Amino acid sequence: MKLMRPVRGTTDLMPKQKSQMNFVIEKAVVIANRYGFQAMETPIFEFKEVFSRPLGESSDVVAKETYSFQDRGGADLTLRPEGTASVMRALISNGLTQSLPQKFFYSGPMFRYERPQKGRMRQFNQIGCEFIGSFEPLSDAEIIGCAADILSELGVLEKCTLYVNSLGDNESRDNYRASLVSYLLEYKESLSVDSQRRLSSNPLRILDSKAKEDIEIVENAPKLLQFLTTQAKKHFDRVTNLLDLAGIDWQLDKKLVRGLDYYSHTAFEFVTNGLGSQGTVLGGGRYDGLSSMLGGPNIGAVGFAAGVERLALLTEQTEDFKYDIAVITADEYAEKHAFALAKDLRSCGLCVDIPLANQIGKKLKRANLIGCTLSFIIGKTEINSNSLQVKFMENGEQKQINKSEAVSFAKNFFEGRIKGIQ
């Protein structure tokens, strides 16, 4: 019989990996809450238009990477490739456009048909924050500040460089696009195949091409900052001044563009050299036009998203899961007593295991293996005397206590840990 394996581009998150990812999400939630971002969640799949309209039919995401299908009713659906469009759709669907601004935090799986790479599979997880309802540069700075604080809380900010650029307003981009296309047409035959295709559909994406031939050509291309309108330049200057005032280090990257059609004005990425060629761990920007693309009013908005797997790799959070107590049965008579005692201990917030083996020595070995600090040993002798044996696993010392005192003994022993849980 053929051995069943996970689908290419997916992976099983075993306890260690899942623990690392939970660590990232939990830290992010703490910081997001400080900035007032409230947790919300959208469906894993949406109507195809939710993504095809704002991302652009010609974008790589829609053209090559989405998992789209028809359901049994004939509706065209897409597994979400990113979170921002879904969050904006939810804001509009739930009638919140009259109650702005809104600040949302989300986490969950996304899906893109890409070549699997380190820290980024075809099913991957993201965290994100969206600040919806403001055109002000201050909201850009708030979003970047929140992102920096999350990375700092995870202990990875020093491993990252923040790159910032301005994509300008519609007028800025229209003028720049015309100049860029005019320049690139002179080198059309020398561009990569992908960039030749993008030349007519999404020329700004050529700026962040990783193809060697494109990099050389783009080096001398016109720069978007030269085409910013007075208003767009003022917006960008205010954002960068706020970052300076907050002590957030940043570098200008004139070639930085976000890959989706709805971005405008501020674009930013936190990049590390700790993950090989795929160095972007968090990115975002302003997307003022997204709401109107989805049938809503004209709303200012800015946000970011980060790959949880990539952040987990950077944090190097490797603390193993450990139990507090093992309740060990010395013989078959003790099973129901051990089960009842374990239940009482778990009710206090302690992590308890009842080792299953045919010898008490193997049970104690299991208790050591899973990191138990204490073992409560109970058998027929202890049942008859209403007692149990407590073994301190670190030094091997052992003492007898009254069975009725077991829970209070454990609570006192782990008092700090239990308070932390409760």
Short mmCIF file of C-alpha atoms in Angstrom, two decimals:
data_model
loop_
_atom_site.label_atom_id
_atom_site.label_comp_id
_atom_site.label_asym_id
_atom_site.label_seq_id
_atom_site.Cartn_x
_atom_site.Cartn_y
_atom_site.Cartn_z
CA MET A 1 0.00 0.00 0.00
CA LYS A 2 1.28 3.44 -0.97
CA LEU A 3 2.57 5.52 1.92
CA MET A 4 0.44 8.65 2.30
CA ARG A 5 2.33 11.93 2.48
CA PRO A 6 1.25 15.57 2.85
CA VAL A 7 0.47 17.47 -0.34
CA ARG A 8 3.47 19.31 -1.77
CA GLY A 9 3.69 22.75 -0.25
CA THR A 10 1.96 21.75 2.97
CA THR A 11 3.51 20.55 6.18
CA ASP A 12 2.42 18.98 9.44
CA LEU A 13 2.93 21.29 12.39
CA MET A 14 4.12 18.94 15.08
CA PRO A 15 4.09 20.07 18.74
CA LYS A 16 7.49 21.79 18.68
CA GLN A 17 6.73 23.79 15.51
CA LYS A 18 3.21 24.59 16.67
CA SER A 19 4.55 25.80 20.00
CA GLN A 20 7.00 28.11 18.23
CA MET A 21 4.20 29.55 16.09
CA ASN A 22 1.90 30.00 19.08
CA PHE A 23 4.71 31.91 20.79
CA VAL A 24 4.87 34.33 17.84
CA ILE A 25 1.10 34.85 17.74
CA GLU A 26 0.76 35.31 21.50
CA LYS A 27 3.50 37.95 21.58
CA ALA A 28 1.96 39.73 18.59
CA VAL A 29 -1.46 39.81 20.25
CA VAL A 30 -0.01 41.46 23.36
CA ILE A 31 1.61 44.28 21.35
CA ALA A 32 -1.33 44.70 18.96
CA ASN A 33 -3.65 45.13 21.94
CA ARG A 34 -1.46 47.92 23.30
CA TYR A 35 -2.08 49.82 20.06
CA GLY A 36 -5.81 49.12 20.19
CA PHE A 37 -5.97 46.49 17.45
CA GLN A 38 -8.82 44.09 18.20
CA ALA A 39 -8.79 40.46 17.11
CA MET A 40 -11.11 39.38 14.31
CA GLU A 41 -11.26 36.53 11.81
CA THR A 42 -12.54 36.12 8.27
CA PRO A 43 -13.48 32.93 6.38
CA ILE A 44 -10.69 30.91 4.79
CA PHE A 45 -12.39 31.18 1.40
CA GLU A 46 -14.18 34.09 -0.24
CA PHE A 47 -15.89 34.85 -3.53
CA LYS A 48 -13.16 35.07 -6.16
CA GLU A 49 -13.87 38.76 -6.83
CA VAL A 50 -12.83 39.73 -3.30
CA PHE A 51 -9.25 39.08 -4.41
CA SER A 52 -9.34 39.41 -8.20
CA ARG A 53 -10.69 42.99 -8.11
CA PRO A 54 -8.18 44.58 -5.73
CA LEU A 55 -5.17 42.37 -6.44
CA GLY A 56 -5.59 42.72 -10.20
CA GLU A 57 -6.35 39.96 -12.67
CA SER A 58 -2.86 40.42 -14.14
CA SER A 59 -1.04 40.23 -10.81
CA ASP A 60 1.08 37.18 -10.13
CA VAL A 61 -1.07 36.32 -7.12
CA VAL A 62 -4.31 36.09 -9.12
CA ALA A 63 -2.84 34.89 -12.42
CA LYS A 64 -0.54 32.19 -11.05
CA GLU A 65 -0.88 31.60 -7.34
CA THR A 66 -4.49 31.49 -6.15
CA TYR A 67 -6.32 28.30 -5.30
CA SER A 68 -9.64 29.00 -7.04
CA PHE A 69 -12.51 26.58 -7.58
CA GLN A 70 -16.25 26.28 -8.08
CA ASP A 71 -18.34 24.92 -5.26
CA ARG A 72 -21.26 22.54 -5.78
CA GLY A 73 -23.55 25.50 -6.34
CA GLY A 74 -21.38 26.89 -9.14
CA ALA A 75 -20.00 29.85 -7.15
CA ASP A 76 -16.43 30.90 -7.99
CA LEU A 77 -14.44 30.80 -4.75
CA THR A 78 -10.81 31.39 -3.78
CA LEU A 79 -8.83 30.29 -0.75
CA ARG A 80 -7.55 33.55 0.70
CA PRO A 81 -4.01 34.34 -0.52
CA GLU A 82 -3.71 37.31 1.87
CA GLY A 83 -5.69 38.90 4.66
CA THR A 84 -6.17 42.57 3.84
CA ALA A 85 -8.86 42.25 1.16
CA SER A 86 -10.85 39.87 3.38
CA VAL A 87 -10.64 42.26 6.34
CA MET A 88 -11.84 45.19 4.22
CA ARG A 89 -14.66 43.09 2.78
CA ALA A 90 -15.68 42.16 6.34
CA LEU A 91 -15.67 45.81 7.42
CA ILE A 92 -18.00 46.70 4.54
CA SER A 93 -20.21 43.61 4.93
CA ASN A 94 -20.72 44.25 8.64
CA GLY A 95 -21.70 47.90 8.18
CA LEU A 96 -18.71 49.39 9.96
CA THR A 97 -17.87 52.05 7.37
CA GLN A 98 -19.88 54.54 9.44
CA SER A 99 -17.94 53.71 12.61
CA LEU A 100 -14.40 54.62 11.67
CA PRO A 101 -11.59 54.34 12.43
CA GLN A 102 -11.40 50.60 13.07
CA LYS A 103 -8.25 48.74 14.10
CA PHE A 104 -8.11 44.99 13.51
CA PHE A 105 -5.65 42.20 14.28
CA TYR A 106 -5.91 38.83 12.56
CA SER A 107 -4.01 35.57 12.32
CA GLY A 108 -4.60 32.43 10.31
CA PRO A 109 -3.69 30.33 7.26
CA MET A 110 -3.26 31.72 3.73
CA PHE A 111 -2.83 29.81 0.48
CA ARG A 112 -0.65 30.50 -2.55
CA TYR A 113 0.50 28.14 -5.27
CA GLU A 114 4.17 29.08 -5.11
CA ARG A 115 7.41 27.16 -5.11
CA PRO A 116 7.80 25.95 -1.50
CA GLN A 117 10.68 27.68 0.25
CA LYS A 118 12.17 28.13 3.69
CA GLY A 119 9.54 29.54 6.00
CA ARG A 120 6.92 29.83 3.24
CA MET A 121 4.86 26.87 2.08
CA ARG A 122 1.76 26.87 -0.12
CA GLN A 123 -0.33 26.86 3.02
CA PHE A 124 1.26 29.35 5.39
CA ASN A 125 0.19 31.44 8.37
CA GLN A 126 0.12 35.19 8.76
CA ILE A 127 -0.48 37.76 11.42
CA GLY A 128 -1.60 41.21 10.40
CA CYS A 129 -2.86 44.58 11.61
CA GLU A 130 -5.15 46.88 9.64
CA PHE A 131 -5.79 50.54 10.57
CA ILE A 132 -8.88 51.46 8.54
CA GLY A 133 -10.49 54.88 8.32
CA SER A 134 -7.65 57.40 8.29
CA PHE A 135 -5.72 59.14 5.51
CA GLU A 136 -3.33 60.70 8.03
CA PRO A 137 0.42 59.98 7.93
CA LEU A 138 0.24 59.37 11.69
CA SER A 139 -1.64 56.12 11.06
CA ASP A 140 1.20 54.97 8.77
CA ALA A 141 3.69 55.69 11.55
CA GLU A 142 1.45 53.90 14.10
CA ILE A 143 1.33 50.79 11.93
CA ILE A 144 5.09 50.77 11.42
CA GLY A 145 5.64 51.40 15.13
CA CYS A 146 3.37 48.48 16.04
CA ALA A 147 5.22 46.22 13.61
CA ALA A 148 8.59 47.26 15.04
CA ASP A 149 7.37 46.63 18.60
CA ILE A 150 6.13 43.15 17.69
CA LEU A 151 9.51 42.29 16.20
CA SER A 152 11.21 43.76 19.26
CA GLU A 153 9.01 41.72 21.60
CA LEU A 154 9.99 38.60 19.65
CA GLY A 155 13.66 39.52 19.98
CA VAL A 156 14.23 39.76 16.22
CA LEU A 157 14.12 43.51 15.50
CA GLU A 158 17.90 43.81 15.68
CA LYS A 159 18.13 41.11 13.02
CA CYS A 160 15.99 43.16 10.65
CA THR A 161 16.35 46.33 8.57
CA LEU A 162 13.32 48.52 7.90
CA TYR A 163 13.09 49.71 4.30
CA VAL A 164 10.60 52.44 3.38
CA ASN A 165 9.48 53.98 0.11
CA SER A 166 6.58 56.03 -1.24
CA LEU A 167 4.39 54.81 -4.08
CA GLY A 168 2.73 58.23 -4.22
CA ASP A 169 -0.87 59.01 -5.10
CA ASN A 170 -2.64 58.11 -8.35
CA GLU A 171 -1.23 61.11 -10.20
CA SER A 172 2.31 60.33 -9.04
CA ARG A 173 2.08 56.71 -10.15
CA ASP A 174 0.45 57.50 -13.49
CA ASN A 175 3.24 59.92 -14.39
CA TYR A 176 5.91 57.54 -13.15
CA ARG A 177 4.44 54.52 -14.89
CA ALA A 178 4.57 56.29 -18.24
CA SER A 179 8.23 57.25 -17.73
CA LEU A 180 9.19 53.78 -16.46
CA VAL A 181 7.53 51.97 -19.37
CA SER A 182 9.19 54.31 -21.85
CA TYR A 183 12.59 53.48 -20.31
CA LEU A 184 12.02 49.73 -20.09
CA LEU A 185 10.76 49.42 -23.68
CA GLU A 186 14.30 50.21 -24.81
CA TYR A 187 15.45 47.02 -23.05
CA LYS A 188 12.36 44.88 -23.61
CA GLU A 189 14.18 42.01 -25.33
CA SER A 190 16.74 41.86 -22.54
CA LEU A 191 14.18 41.62 -19.74
CA SER A 192 13.20 38.30 -18.18
CA VAL A 193 10.11 36.58 -19.55
CA ASP A 194 8.08 37.51 -16.48
CA SER A 195 9.11 41.16 -16.70
CA GLN A 196 8.26 41.32 -20.40
CA ARG A 197 4.76 40.18 -19.47
CA ARG A 198 4.54 42.67 -16.61
CA LEU A 199 5.61 45.54 -18.86
CA SER A 200 2.08 45.96 -20.18
CA SER A 201 0.13 44.87 -17.10
CA ASN A 202 2.04 45.79 -13.92
CA PRO A 203 5.35 47.49 -14.78
CA LEU A 204 6.09 48.60 -11.20
CA ARG A 205 6.57 44.96 -10.22
CA ILE A 206 9.63 44.83 -12.47
CA LEU A 207 11.38 47.06 -9.93
CA ASP A 208 11.58 44.24 -7.36
CA SER A 209 12.37 41.47 -9.82
CA LYS A 210 15.04 39.07 -8.57
CA ALA A 211 16.17 38.11 -12.10
CA LYS A 212 19.78 39.14 -12.67
CA GLU A 213 19.10 40.66 -16.07
CA ASP A 214 16.25 42.76 -14.68
CA ILE A 215 18.27 44.02 -11.71
CA GLU A 216 20.94 45.41 -14.02
CA ILE A 217 18.39 47.20 -16.22
CA VAL A 218 16.35 48.59 -13.33
CA GLU A 219 19.44 50.05 -11.68
CA ASN A 220 19.35 53.07 -14.01
CA ALA A 221 15.57 53.31 -14.35
CA PRO A 222 13.71 56.49 -13.30
CA LYS A 223 12.90 56.61 -9.59
CA LEU A 224 9.32 57.03 -8.37
CA LEU A 225 10.29 59.62 -5.76
CA GLN A 226 11.16 62.02 -8.61
CA PHE A 227 7.51 61.95 -9.72
CA LEU A 228 5.77 62.50 -6.40
CA THR A 229 3.18 65.26 -6.33
CA THR A 230 3.56 67.97 -3.69
CA GLN A 231 0.86 66.32 -1.59
CA ALA A 232 2.40 62.84 -1.88
CA LYS A 233 5.84 64.14 -0.96
CA LYS A 234 4.40 65.95 2.06
CA HIS A 235 2.71 62.72 3.21
CA PHE A 236 5.94 60.76 2.92
CA ASP A 237 7.99 63.44 4.70
CA ARG A 238 5.55 63.46 7.62
CA VAL A 239 5.72 59.67 7.95
CA THR A 240 9.52 59.54 7.94
CA ASN A 241 9.76 62.48 10.37
CA LEU A 242 7.48 60.63 12.79
CA LEU A 243 9.64 57.51 12.50
CA ASP A 244 12.71 59.61 13.29
CA LEU A 245 11.00 61.17 16.31
CA ALA A 246 10.08 57.71 17.58
CA GLY A 247 13.67 56.48 17.20
CA ILE A 248 12.69 53.87 14.60
CA ASP A 249 15.66 53.27 12.29
CA TRP A 250 14.79 53.05 8.59
CA GLN A 251 16.42 53.16 5.20
CA LEU A 252 15.05 54.51 1.94
CA ASP A 253 14.63 51.87 -0.78
CA LYS A 254 13.68 53.60 -4.00
CA LYS A 255 12.93 50.27 -5.70
CA LEU A 256 10.60 48.97 -3.01
CA VAL A 257 7.10 48.27 -4.32
CA ARG A 258 4.44 46.11 -2.75
CA GLY A 259 3.21 43.41 -5.10
CA LEU A 260 -0.51 44.20 -5.02
CA ASP A 261 -2.42 46.77 -7.08
CA TYR A 262 -4.21 48.49 -4.20
CA TYR A 263 -1.12 49.98 -2.49
CA SER A 264 -0.40 53.73 -2.49
CA HIS A 265 1.82 56.20 -0.61
CA THR A 266 3.85 54.46 2.13
CA ALA A 267 5.30 51.02 1.48
CA PHE A 268 7.64 49.27 3.91
CA GLU A 269 9.35 45.97 4.63
CA PHE A 270 11.36 44.55 7.50
CA VAL A 271 14.09 42.41 5.94
CA THR A 272 16.57 40.01 7.50
CA ASN A 273 19.60 38.18 6.16
CA GLY A 274 18.93 35.31 8.56
CA LEU A 275 16.63 33.36 6.24
CA GLY A 276 18.62 33.17 3.02
CA SER A 277 17.30 34.84 -0.12
CA GLN A 278 13.74 35.10 1.21
CA GLY A 279 14.47 37.83 3.70
CA THR A 280 11.21 39.77 4.06
CA VAL A 281 9.58 38.84 7.37
CA LEU A 282 7.00 41.64 7.58
CA GLY A 283 5.67 44.08 5.04
CA GLY A 284 2.86 46.49 4.48
CA GLY A 285 1.75 49.89 3.38
CA ARG A 286 -1.14 52.20 2.62
CA TYR A 287 -4.09 51.01 0.52
CA ASP A 288 -6.53 53.92 0.25
CA GLY A 289 -8.27 52.59 -2.85
CA LEU A 290 -9.15 49.11 -1.60
CA SER A 291 -12.56 49.87 -0.12
CA SER A 292 -13.92 51.42 -3.31
CA MET A 293 -12.63 48.44 -5.30
CA LEU A 294 -14.85 46.22 -3.13
CA GLY A 295 -17.94 48.39 -3.46
CA GLY A 296 -17.44 50.47 -0.35
CA PRO A 297 -16.82 54.20 0.18
CA ASN A 298 -13.48 55.92 -0.27
CA ILE A 299 -11.62 55.01 2.93
CA GLY A 300 -8.04 55.61 3.96
CA ALA A 301 -6.30 52.51 5.29
CA VAL A 302 -2.86 51.15 6.13
CA GLY A 303 -1.65 47.81 7.46
CA PHE A 304 0.95 45.06 7.52
CA ALA A 305 1.22 41.30 7.44
CA ALA A 306 3.97 38.94 8.60
CA GLY A 307 4.65 35.27 7.99
CA VAL A 308 4.37 33.37 11.26
CA GLU A 309 6.62 30.53 10.10
CA ARG A 310 9.40 32.92 9.13
CA LEU A 311 9.16 34.76 12.43
CA ALA A 312 9.20 31.44 14.28
CA LEU A 313 12.43 30.50 12.50
CA LEU A 314 13.99 33.81 13.54
CA THR A 315 12.94 33.68 17.17
CA GLU A 316 14.65 30.33 17.73
CA GLN A 317 12.11 29.67 20.49
CA THR A 318 12.94 26.04 21.30
CA GLU A 319 11.65 25.55 24.81
CA ASP A 320 10.23 22.02 25.07
CA PHE A 321 6.81 21.34 26.50
CA LYS A 322 7.04 20.02 30.06
CA TYR A 323 4.61 18.43 32.47
CA ASP A 324 4.41 19.47 36.11
CA ILE A 325 3.40 16.21 37.79
CA ALA A 326 3.24 12.52 36.97
CA VAL A 327 0.65 10.48 38.88
CA ILE A 328 2.12 6.99 38.95
CA THR A 329 0.16 3.86 39.77
CA ALA A 330 2.18 1.24 41.68
CA ASP A 331 -0.39 -1.47 40.90
CA GLU A 332 -3.77 -2.04 39.25
CA TYR A 333 -5.71 -1.16 42.42
CA ALA A 334 -4.67 2.49 42.13
CA GLU A 335 -5.99 3.29 38.64
CA LYS A 336 -9.27 4.99 39.60
CA HIS A 337 -7.58 6.85 42.48
CA ALA A 338 -4.83 8.08 40.14
CA PHE A 339 -7.38 9.20 37.57
CA ALA A 340 -9.38 11.16 40.16
CA LEU A 341 -6.25 12.76 41.62
CA ALA A 342 -4.99 13.80 38.17
CA LYS A 343 -8.34 15.43 37.45
CA ASP A 344 -8.19 17.44 40.69
CA LEU A 345 -4.63 18.57 39.97
CA ARG A 346 -5.51 19.63 36.41
CA SER A 347 -8.39 21.68 37.78
CA CYS A 348 -5.77 23.75 39.61
CA GLY A 349 -4.04 24.64 36.34
CA LEU A 350 -1.27 22.03 36.56
CA CYS A 351 -0.16 19.87 33.65
CA VAL A 352 -0.42 16.22 34.70
CA ASP A 353 0.41 12.91 33.04
CA ILE A 354 -0.51 9.38 34.09
CA PRO A 355 2.33 7.31 32.61
CA LEU A 356 1.24 4.05 31.01
CA ALA A 357 3.74 1.23 31.33
CA ASN A 358 3.91 -2.21 32.94
CA GLN A 359 6.65 -1.37 35.46
CA ILE A 360 6.95 1.45 37.97
CA GLY A 361 10.56 2.05 36.90
CA LYS A 362 9.45 2.68 33.32
CA LYS A 363 6.75 5.01 34.54
CA LEU A 364 9.29 7.04 36.49
CA LYS A 365 11.55 7.08 33.43
CA ARG A 366 8.63 8.49 31.44
CA ALA A 367 8.11 11.16 34.11
CA ASN A 368 11.74 12.22 33.76
CA LEU A 369 11.53 12.21 29.97
CA ILE A 370 8.55 14.58 29.86
CA GLY A 371 10.07 16.99 32.37
CA CYS A 372 7.92 16.34 35.44
CA THR A 373 9.09 18.16 38.57
CA LEU A 374 7.12 15.90 40.91
CA SER A 375 5.77 12.36 40.79
CA PHE A 376 2.89 11.25 43.01
CA ILE A 377 3.08 7.50 43.50
CA ILE A 378 0.03 5.61 44.66
CA GLY A 379 -0.67 1.91 45.09
CA LYS A 380 -2.65 -0.49 47.27
CA THR A 381 -0.47 0.24 50.32
CA GLU A 382 -1.00 4.00 49.96
CA ILE A 383 -4.74 3.55 49.35
CA ASN A 384 -5.10 1.56 52.58
CA SER A 385 -3.22 4.21 54.57
CA ASN A 386 -4.86 7.16 52.75
CA SER A 387 -1.43 8.43 51.71
CA LEU A 388 0.82 8.77 48.67
CA GLN A 389 4.52 9.03 47.95
CA VAL A 390 5.93 12.28 46.55
CA LYS A 391 9.13 11.93 44.54
CA PHE A 392 11.13 15.08 43.74
CA MET A 393 12.43 14.28 40.28
CA GLU A 394 15.38 16.66 40.29
CA ASN A 395 17.19 15.17 43.29
CA GLY A 396 15.38 11.84 43.73
CA GLU A 397 14.24 12.56 47.30
CA GLN A 398 10.96 11.04 48.37
CA LYS A 399 8.44 11.71 51.16
CA GLN A 400 5.03 10.48 52.21
CA ILE A 401 2.05 12.81 52.56
CA ASN A 402 -1.61 12.39 53.36
CA LYS A 403 -3.62 11.75 50.19
CA SER A 404 -6.11 14.46 51.13
CA GLU A 405 -3.24 16.98 51.18
CA ALA A 406 -2.00 16.16 47.66
CA VAL A 407 -3.76 19.02 45.87
CA SER A 408 -2.81 21.69 48.42
CA PHE A 409 0.78 20.37 48.46
CA ALA A 410 0.99 20.69 44.68
CA LYS A 411 -0.63 24.13 44.66
CA ASN A 412 1.84 25.43 47.23
CA PHE A 413 4.78 23.87 45.41
CA PHE A 414 3.78 25.39 42.05
CA GLU A 415 2.20 28.53 43.49
CA GLY A 416 3.95 30.99 41.17
CA ARG A 417 3.24 28.92 38.09
CA ILE A 418 -0.43 28.45 38.94
CA LYS A 419 -0.88 32.18 39.58
CA GLY A 420 0.63 32.83 36.17
CA ILE A 421 -1.89 30.51 34.54
CA GLN A 422 -4.88 31.83 36.41
#
